[in-house]
Amino acid sequence: MENENYIIEMLNITKEFPGIVANDNITLRLRKGEIHALLGENGAGKSTLMSVLFGLYQPEKGEIRKNGKVVKINNPNDANDLGIGMVHQHFRLVEVFTVLENIILGVEPTKNGFLDMDEAREKVVDLSERYGLKVDPDAVIEDISVGMQQRVEILKMLYRDNEILIFDEPTAVLTPQEIAELLQIMRDLAKEGKSILFISHKLNEIMEVADRCTVLRKGKCMGTVEIKDTTKEELSRMMVGREVSLKVDKKESQPGEVVLSIRNMTVPSKIHRNNAVKDVSFDVRRGEIVCIAGIDGNGQTELVQALTGLEKMTSGSINLCGKDISKASIRERSVVGISHIPEDRQKYGLVLDYTLEENLVLQRYWQPQFQNKGFIKFDEVRKYALRLIDKFDIRSGQGPITVVRSMSGGNQQKAIIAREMDKDHELLVAVQPTRGLDVGAIEYIHRMLVEGRDSGKAVLLVSLELDEVLNVSDRILVMYEGEIVGELDPKETTDEELGLYMSGAKRDNVKEIYNAG
Amino acid sequence: MQDKNDMNSKTKEKKKINEIKGFSSFTSALMAIVIGLLFGFIVMLLANPNNAVAGFRYVLLGGLSRFGNVLYFATPILMTGLSVAFAFKMGLFNIGASGQYTMGMFFALYVAFMFNLPPSIHWIVAILAGMVGGMLWGFIPGIFKSLLNVNEVITSIMTNYIGMYLVDMLIRSNEVMYIPSMTRTNYIPQHVQIRSLGIAGSNVNFGVIFAILIAIVLYIILQKTTFGYELKATGYNKHAAEYAGMNGKRNIILTMVIAGALSGLGGAFAILAPSEIAGSSMTYEPINVIAVNGFNGIAVALLGNSHPIGTIFSALFISYIQRGGTLASLVGYKPEIIDLVISVIIYFSAFAAIMSSALGGFFTRRNKKEKDKSDTQPVEDIEHDIINKEAEK
């Protein structure tokens, strides 16, 4: 055991925060040249462990060894000196700089106090050829695709001669094709002798690329397994602690009459000069879940904001239950029958400093049930909150009077879902409702969406997760650069086909169907 | 069943936490005050070591002998403090309290001098006119903010100057109101002055009672009404307020108008106060200076944690210490020393959030050690535990 060739060993790491043990006696050993997956739900302690390795936190107990020698990592610079580099989930790039400028940022080569770009360029081109990381050194970051931005992040680590590469949830923002490419890059890097820590909760990717996998659950290490000796089911059991159904259980959909009908919607972008949503038309019927799939930033956000009234559209019409709501206010749309589970639950969905009960009436505090001549009926609010908490199983420290900020992400989302589903509505708009949630909560939310559908509501789901798109929806609309480029049946399509539409490689003329009808 | 028991014990727990929270925001304000006073004492020692103790005693205890005037001088800064605090609840920084205050003062003066009304209602109309003046001056930054999204801080700084110069100009050109030889306004007729509370040697009047009642009304509006609910929601998270369909534009204007009304009332209460010298009254000197009571209102609101009731106490405290500071001049200190102390207090009370969370953390940690561990178990863990238990079944 001892003479095995470990490049990094984190031995018996314990890290406590007030009230919680984030890492409890965790041991993680990374062999030289392997791809080692770190698997766990949100809040399992993955980020804490990596922050310890990066010198952002000091563990209470345990030690870190590199090549068998104990090292002390006090800050990220120490980590960098030891050859540890990380690709963060959200890239740390300067948008208006070129690829080359971003790569050398912080370690700029200089000659007599002036930047020496030629030497840097040579090294970057050399590295990108050696590892098959195609980038254009002179392209500006904001102009290049997310996949290429990620390659820039990887090149940043390689440029600094890092040998231990940490990938934090690297596939979340990529298309299936880009994911396949990334996994190949990781394999090549490992072959070249780099050691890779791959943080993920996507079992497919781990099974495909990793050599070994360490599973964390609630701050504890559940063990390290050889990937070739294990199965997806076993990993998910280790991660969650019980059997999980990876499939969504639902009946055939029974679409009824059209509830929502959008025609020729155009919405300007706040980020660039083009329109974010371009001449989009589609319908959603009672009793079906329509999913808008696409890579983040292709106009889904603006589409939903225009639909719910948060954003104005420049042209087009929205019709809900036979009423034209194109110019209606947010409140009017809500009254006509839109419920909205927003993309950013903390920014839009909740007033974090309000209590749970105050948040549960956020959409209805003005209704006669809850107010009389402008005075809020707090006893009614309490009664209502208790009913929702019970019905939707919202767990919190102090019940209705819990400040929402102190609740877990899953329960915050449950509170929003309770509020929006209990409100009278015909159309439920759910934008990335499972983002950042653990498997248990995801299961719950999918069940609620299907329940909403089965009770005769129309559901419009916007999702970036392919599994969710394929499992939950009854009909898929793919959005690419502000347009709907494909309408697919989830039972007939595949990951690959969906990926082609999402990356713009394939497109149908969907517009005609609706404009003719 | 077990869950219900759990819930009960949690509710008890919550009460304790809340007590700690309230307690610590009070203690942090107190700490800010202590640090500010210590700082003041050090400055006094440096300025004149021999009289420092005597001077400091005046600062601390001087207000006691002038309690009537403590109340009197607290009235305008309580009103401007409420004005700032109320706007702050909606996330607006009403730096324009000075202009609104001056406008309120002018409107009240105008009604007092230029209107011929029955004595029994003249003073009430004058007060209400002051309120209208303030409302008008609050409305301007409000409408700019809501319709054109112009930062209210910038517009209110401008309205401060515009208000002050406009009022000075109007007063100087008015022969009834202004006495050029004295560079001040004429004495206000007795019947327009607010009735004195009759504490000897002070100007204290019913204004302070009105101000405290207004603070309580504001507290009720903020805590009990849908308007207060919307206002605070907007202040905490304007995106969520918009998402919930609240009319942000209307609420911004309304909030600024109310804030202006409060400052305007402050101006009216200040100028319509009776004088302890018979036959005279409060006067306004149009000498192109922005009313300092408006800025003191910011200090009062900060120290009072923008809470209407807290604002009452902080206004009283600041007025109290100012009276003491004036007395310190008896042993040779300049009254500015008290402004210095107040600045330091405000500086440290701006740290209130940090201090109270540090203190709160300290207390919860101590409590945790004494308590059954399950009580403070993080919610997420509880959730996982319950899921696990269900799974085991």
PDB file of C-alpha atoms in Angstrom, chain A residues 46-51 53-54 56 79-80 83-92 150 152-154 156-158 160 162 164-169 197 199:
ATOM      1  CA  LYS A  46     -16.847  18.158  -2.243  1.00  0.00           C
ATOM      2  CA  SER A  47     -16.245  21.882  -2.470  1.00  0.00           C
ATOM      3  CA  THR A  48     -14.942  22.055   1.086  1.00  0.00           C
ATOM      4  CA  LEU A  49     -12.486  19.270   0.418  1.00  0.00           C
ATOM      5  CA  MET A  50     -11.234  20.971  -2.716  1.00  0.00           C
ATOM      6  CA  SER A  51     -10.988  24.293  -0.880  1.00  0.00           C
ATOM      7  CA  LEU A  53      -6.600  21.227  -1.072  1.00  0.00           C
ATOM      8  CA  PHE A  54      -6.454  24.700  -2.540  1.00  0.00           C
ATOM      9  CA  LEU A  56      -8.676  28.306   1.109  1.00  0.00           C
ATOM     10  CA  ALA A  79      -1.293  25.195  -4.136  1.00  0.00           C
ATOM     11  CA  ASN A  80      -0.122  26.647  -7.409  1.00  0.00           C
ATOM     12  CA  GLY A  83       1.402  22.236  -9.252  1.00  0.00           C
ATOM     13  CA  ILE A  84      -2.289  22.102  -8.344  1.00  0.00           C
ATOM     14  CA  GLY A  85      -4.610  23.834 -10.804  1.00  0.00           C
ATOM     15  CA  MET A  86      -8.374  24.033 -11.070  1.00  0.00           C
ATOM     16  CA  VAL A  87     -10.975  24.643 -13.740  1.00  0.00           C
ATOM     17  CA  HIS A  88     -13.844  26.264 -11.917  1.00  0.00           C
ATOM     18  CA  GLN A  89     -17.443  25.596 -12.733  1.00  0.00           C
ATOM     19  CA  HIS A  90     -17.883  29.263 -13.518  1.00  0.00           C
ATOM     20  CA  PHE A  91     -14.923  30.326 -15.570  1.00  0.00           C
ATOM     21  CA  ARG A  92     -12.548  32.929 -14.240  1.00  0.00           C
ATOM     22  CA  GLN A 150     -13.153  25.873 -21.057  1.00  0.00           C
ATOM     23  CA  VAL A 152      -8.655  28.233 -22.319  1.00  0.00           C
ATOM     24  CA  GLU A 153      -9.097  27.425 -18.645  1.00  0.00           C
ATOM     25  CA  ILE A 154      -7.371  24.089 -19.162  1.00  0.00           C
ATOM     26  CA  LYS A 156      -4.149  28.197 -18.151  1.00  0.00           C
ATOM     27  CA  MET A 157      -3.374  25.261 -15.877  1.00  0.00           C
ATOM     28  CA  LEU A 158      -1.025  23.670 -18.392  1.00  0.00           C
ATOM     29  CA  ARG A 160       1.539  27.076 -15.304  1.00  0.00           C
ATOM     30  CA  ASN A 162       0.396  22.168 -13.150  1.00  0.00           C
ATOM     31  CA  ILE A 164      -2.641  17.992 -10.683  1.00  0.00           C
ATOM     32  CA  LEU A 165      -5.697  19.226 -12.508  1.00  0.00           C
ATOM     33  CA  ILE A 166      -9.039  19.656 -10.757  1.00  0.00           C
ATOM     34  CA  PHE A 167     -12.160  19.869 -12.904  1.00  0.00           C
ATOM     35  CA  ASP A 168     -15.129  21.199 -10.960  1.00  0.00           C
ATOM     36  CA  GLU A 169     -18.375  20.074 -12.619  1.00  0.00           C
ATOM     37  CA  LEU A 197      -9.531  15.069 -10.027  1.00  0.00           C
ATOM     38  CA  ILE A 199     -15.727  16.497  -9.506  1.00  0.00           C
TER      39      ILE A 199
END
